[in-house]
Amino acid sequence: MTWDGTHYNYEAARERMVQYQLAARGITHPRVLEAMRRVPRHLFVPPERVYDAYSDHALPIGEGQTISQPYMVALMTQLLDPAPSHRVLEIGTGSGYQAAILAELANEVVTVEREESLSQRAREVLESLGYRNITFVVGDGTEGYPPLAPYDGIIVTAGAPFIPQPLVEQLAPGGRLVIPVGHRYEQVLTVAEKDEQGKLHISEHGYCVFVPLIGKHGWRSEADGEWEPEGII
Ligand code: SAM
């Protein structure tokens, strides 16, 4: 890692992250790569973790939650493919890092977090960075956020036992929902695309591991999911 004697070279670390963790592994979306190059990920991790911010793994952010691995953020964003005119819903604000990437790419981002302290901290960081196109909501994201629906894209950054029906209902025709679906400790990165007739087309994009999506249309508690969930799509 680059160290010039006075400060750590975050920009160089970010460039290496983009080249070796993202581009080299098949992230090809130019706008996604550009956004990952721009957003200062080290400002979204706890102070004692800043030197690890651009490493190839998830990191703890408090409240038992995590900021996702850079590759997973990039892959999910590439699958979502947000356009500059889009309104996007994110479930699981966490550190706010994914919300920043989305805010770089879409017109408007609505991000829902169930832990108030995380939402508050993310809001402070994102506002200090000058993002003005993000709406922060504290609540159960498995219910979506009906006041601003429909959404051109929805991204869920926690592992769900099945696709929450309210999210399907709040997805606009032509819209895409990206969500890890499966068991408590392993999920399949799933994309549900709604066609103009309202029919869902499902595709799968490999295995992933996320903290659980807890709520009315998700896991019922942290301890839930130790058994096989019913209704996996
Ligand atoms: N997107 C985040 C980031 O960029 O740092 C990472 C999110 S972390 C892997 C998952 C987050 O989902 C946690 O902060 C957790 O509290 C939140 N979460 C879990 N269930 C939720 C629900 N029903 N509604 C909203 N947020 C939820």
Short mmCIF file of N, CA and C in Angstrom, two decimals, residues 15-89:
data_model
loop_
_atom_site.label_atom_id
_atom_site.label_comp_id
_atom_site.label_asym_id
_atom_site.label_seq_id
_atom_site.Cartn_x
_atom_site.Cartn_y
_atom_site.Cartn_z
N GLU A 15 -7.76 3.10 -7.10
CA GLU A 15 -7.46 2.72 -8.48
C GLU A 15 -7.08 1.23 -8.54
N ARG A 16 -6.27 0.80 -7.58
CA ARG A 16 -5.90 -0.64 -7.56
C ARG A 16 -7.13 -1.51 -7.34
N MET A 17 -8.02 -1.05 -6.43
CA MET A 17 -9.26 -1.79 -6.19
C MET A 17 -10.04 -1.95 -7.50
N VAL A 18 -10.17 -0.86 -8.24
CA VAL A 18 -10.94 -0.90 -9.49
C VAL A 18 -10.28 -1.84 -10.49
N GLN A 19 -8.97 -1.76 -10.61
CA GLN A 19 -8.28 -2.59 -11.61
C GLN A 19 -8.27 -4.07 -11.23
N TYR A 20 -7.83 -4.36 -10.00
CA TYR A 20 -7.55 -5.77 -9.66
C TYR A 20 -8.73 -6.52 -9.06
N GLN A 21 -9.64 -5.79 -8.39
CA GLN A 21 -10.78 -6.49 -7.79
C GLN A 21 -12.02 -6.44 -8.69
N LEU A 22 -12.13 -5.39 -9.49
CA LEU A 22 -13.37 -5.20 -10.27
C LEU A 22 -13.16 -5.51 -11.76
N ALA A 23 -12.39 -4.69 -12.44
CA ALA A 23 -12.21 -4.88 -13.89
C ALA A 23 -11.66 -6.27 -14.20
N ALA A 24 -10.69 -6.72 -13.41
CA ALA A 24 -10.06 -8.02 -13.68
C ALA A 24 -11.02 -9.18 -13.45
N ARG A 25 -12.11 -8.93 -12.70
CA ARG A 25 -13.06 -10.01 -12.41
C ARG A 25 -14.37 -9.88 -13.19
N GLY A 26 -14.38 -9.03 -14.19
CA GLY A 26 -15.54 -9.02 -15.07
C GLY A 26 -16.53 -7.90 -14.83
N ILE A 27 -16.17 -6.90 -14.04
CA ILE A 27 -17.02 -5.71 -13.97
C ILE A 27 -16.65 -4.84 -15.17
N THR A 28 -17.60 -4.69 -16.10
CA THR A 28 -17.28 -4.02 -17.36
C THR A 28 -18.06 -2.72 -17.54
N HIS A 29 -19.04 -2.48 -16.67
CA HIS A 29 -19.93 -1.32 -16.81
C HIS A 29 -19.12 -0.04 -16.57
N PRO A 30 -18.88 0.79 -17.63
CA PRO A 30 -17.99 1.95 -17.47
C PRO A 30 -18.46 2.91 -16.37
N ARG A 31 -19.77 3.15 -16.28
CA ARG A 31 -20.24 4.12 -15.27
C ARG A 31 -20.08 3.57 -13.86
N VAL A 32 -20.22 2.26 -13.71
CA VAL A 32 -20.03 1.65 -12.38
C VAL A 32 -18.57 1.77 -11.98
N LEU A 33 -17.66 1.45 -12.91
CA LEU A 33 -16.22 1.55 -12.60
C LEU A 33 -15.85 2.99 -12.25
N GLU A 34 -16.42 3.93 -12.98
CA GLU A 34 -16.13 5.35 -12.73
C GLU A 34 -16.62 5.77 -11.34
N ALA A 35 -17.82 5.32 -11.00
CA ALA A 35 -18.38 5.68 -9.67
C ALA A 35 -17.54 5.07 -8.56
N MET A 36 -17.07 3.83 -8.74
CA MET A 36 -16.26 3.16 -7.72
C MET A 36 -14.89 3.86 -7.60
N ARG A 37 -14.45 4.48 -8.69
CA ARG A 37 -13.20 5.24 -8.68
C ARG A 37 -13.36 6.55 -7.91
N ARG A 38 -14.57 7.10 -7.96
CA ARG A 38 -14.82 8.44 -7.38
C ARG A 38 -15.13 8.41 -5.89
N VAL A 39 -15.95 7.44 -5.43
CA VAL A 39 -16.48 7.51 -4.06
C VAL A 39 -15.41 7.10 -3.04
N PRO A 40 -15.12 7.97 -2.05
CA PRO A 40 -14.08 7.70 -1.05
C PRO A 40 -14.56 6.68 -0.01
N ARG A 41 -14.40 5.39 -0.32
CA ARG A 41 -14.91 4.31 0.53
C ARG A 41 -14.38 4.40 1.97
N HIS A 42 -13.14 4.93 2.11
CA HIS A 42 -12.56 4.96 3.47
C HIS A 42 -13.35 5.86 4.42
N LEU A 43 -14.19 6.75 3.89
CA LEU A 43 -14.99 7.61 4.78
C LEU A 43 -16.23 6.90 5.30
N PHE A 44 -16.50 5.69 4.79
CA PHE A 44 -17.70 4.95 5.20
C PHE A 44 -17.39 3.83 6.19
N VAL A 45 -16.12 3.69 6.56
CA VAL A 45 -15.74 2.62 7.50
C VAL A 45 -15.33 3.26 8.83
N PRO A 46 -15.34 2.49 9.93
CA PRO A 46 -14.91 3.07 11.21
C PRO A 46 -13.46 3.54 11.13
N PRO A 47 -13.10 4.60 11.89
CA PRO A 47 -11.76 5.20 11.78
C PRO A 47 -10.63 4.19 11.91
N GLU A 48 -10.79 3.19 12.77
CA GLU A 48 -9.69 2.23 12.95
C GLU A 48 -9.56 1.28 11.76
N ARG A 49 -10.47 1.36 10.79
CA ARG A 49 -10.44 0.45 9.64
C ARG A 49 -10.07 1.15 8.33
N VAL A 50 -9.74 2.46 8.40
CA VAL A 50 -9.57 3.18 7.13
C VAL A 50 -8.51 2.55 6.23
N TYR A 51 -7.45 2.02 6.81
CA TYR A 51 -6.38 1.47 5.96
C TYR A 51 -6.77 0.14 5.33
N ASP A 52 -7.89 -0.39 5.74
CA ASP A 52 -8.39 -1.65 5.20
C ASP A 52 -9.58 -1.41 4.26
N ALA A 53 -9.93 -0.13 4.07
CA ALA A 53 -11.19 0.19 3.38
C ALA A 53 -11.22 -0.32 1.95
N TYR A 54 -10.05 -0.40 1.29
CA TYR A 54 -10.04 -0.80 -0.13
C TYR A 54 -9.62 -2.26 -0.31
N SER A 55 -9.60 -3.01 0.79
CA SER A 55 -9.26 -4.44 0.70
C SER A 55 -10.45 -5.23 0.14
N ASP A 56 -10.13 -6.45 -0.25
CA ASP A 56 -11.06 -7.29 -1.00
C ASP A 56 -12.02 -8.06 -0.09
N HIS A 57 -12.64 -7.38 0.86
CA HIS A 57 -13.59 -8.07 1.74
C HIS A 57 -14.55 -7.08 2.39
N ALA A 58 -15.60 -7.64 3.01
CA ALA A 58 -16.54 -6.81 3.77
C ALA A 58 -15.86 -6.39 5.08
N LEU A 59 -16.38 -5.35 5.73
CA LEU A 59 -15.82 -4.88 7.01
C LEU A 59 -16.96 -4.61 7.99
N PRO A 60 -16.71 -4.80 9.29
CA PRO A 60 -17.75 -4.46 10.27
C PRO A 60 -17.93 -2.95 10.38
N ILE A 61 -19.19 -2.53 10.55
CA ILE A 61 -19.47 -1.09 10.69
C ILE A 61 -20.22 -0.77 11.99
N GLY A 62 -20.33 -1.79 12.88
CA GLY A 62 -21.08 -1.58 14.13
C GLY A 62 -22.48 -2.16 14.03
N GLU A 63 -23.12 -2.35 15.20
CA GLU A 63 -24.48 -2.92 15.27
C GLU A 63 -24.52 -4.31 14.65
N GLY A 64 -23.36 -4.99 14.59
CA GLY A 64 -23.32 -6.34 14.01
C GLY A 64 -23.48 -6.34 12.50
N GLN A 65 -23.35 -5.16 11.86
CA GLN A 65 -23.59 -5.06 10.42
C GLN A 65 -22.28 -4.84 9.67
N THR A 66 -22.36 -4.86 8.33
CA THR A 66 -21.14 -4.79 7.53
C THR A 66 -21.30 -3.83 6.34
N ILE A 67 -20.16 -3.32 5.88
CA ILE A 67 -20.10 -2.68 4.56
C ILE A 67 -19.67 -3.79 3.61
N SER A 68 -20.38 -3.96 2.50
CA SER A 68 -20.12 -5.11 1.62
C SER A 68 -18.77 -4.97 0.92
N GLN A 69 -18.26 -6.13 0.47
CA GLN A 69 -17.02 -6.20 -0.31
C GLN A 69 -17.16 -5.33 -1.57
N PRO A 70 -16.11 -4.61 -1.95
CA PRO A 70 -16.20 -3.76 -3.15
C PRO A 70 -16.73 -4.51 -4.39
N TYR A 71 -16.23 -5.73 -4.61
CA TYR A 71 -16.67 -6.48 -5.79
C TYR A 71 -18.19 -6.73 -5.76
N MET A 72 -18.72 -7.04 -4.59
CA MET A 72 -20.16 -7.32 -4.48
C MET A 72 -20.98 -6.05 -4.75
N VAL A 73 -20.50 -4.92 -4.24
CA VAL A 73 -21.17 -3.63 -4.50
C VAL A 73 -21.19 -3.37 -6.01
N ALA A 74 -20.04 -3.59 -6.65
CA ALA A 74 -19.93 -3.32 -8.09
C ALA A 74 -20.80 -4.29 -8.90
N LEU A 75 -20.77 -5.57 -8.52
CA LEU A 75 -21.55 -6.57 -9.26
C LEU A 75 -23.05 -6.27 -9.16
N MET A 76 -23.51 -5.99 -7.95
CA MET A 76 -24.94 -5.71 -7.76
C MET A 76 -25.35 -4.45 -8.52
N THR A 77 -24.46 -3.45 -8.54
CA THR A 77 -24.78 -2.20 -9.24
C THR A 77 -24.80 -2.43 -10.74
N GLN A 78 -23.85 -3.24 -11.22
CA GLN A 78 -23.82 -3.56 -12.64
C GLN A 78 -25.09 -4.30 -13.05
N LEU A 79 -25.55 -5.22 -12.20
CA LEU A 79 -26.78 -5.97 -12.51
C LEU A 79 -28.00 -5.05 -12.47
N LEU A 80 -27.99 -4.07 -11.56
CA LEU A 80 -29.12 -3.12 -11.45
C LEU A 80 -29.14 -2.19 -12.66
N ASP A 81 -27.95 -1.79 -13.14
CA ASP A 81 -27.79 -0.92 -14.30
C ASP A 81 -28.62 0.36 -14.21
N PRO A 82 -28.38 1.17 -13.16
CA PRO A 82 -29.20 2.38 -13.01
C PRO A 82 -28.88 3.43 -14.09
N ALA A 83 -29.92 4.05 -14.63
CA ALA A 83 -29.75 5.10 -15.64
C ALA A 83 -29.85 6.47 -14.96
N PRO A 84 -29.30 7.51 -15.60
CA PRO A 84 -29.30 8.85 -14.98
C PRO A 84 -30.70 9.38 -14.66
N SER A 85 -31.74 8.84 -15.30
CA SER A 85 -33.10 9.32 -15.04
C SER A 85 -33.81 8.51 -13.94
N HIS A 86 -33.17 7.45 -13.44
CA HIS A 86 -33.86 6.49 -12.57
C HIS A 86 -34.06 6.94 -11.13
N ARG A 87 -35.16 6.47 -10.55
CA ARG A 87 -35.35 6.54 -9.09
C ARG A 87 -35.13 5.11 -8.56
N VAL A 88 -34.18 4.99 -7.64
CA VAL A 88 -33.76 3.67 -7.16
C VAL A 88 -34.03 3.55 -5.67
N LEU A 89 -34.50 2.37 -5.27
CA LEU A 89 -34.73 2.08 -3.85
C LEU A 89 -33.66 1.10 -3.36
#
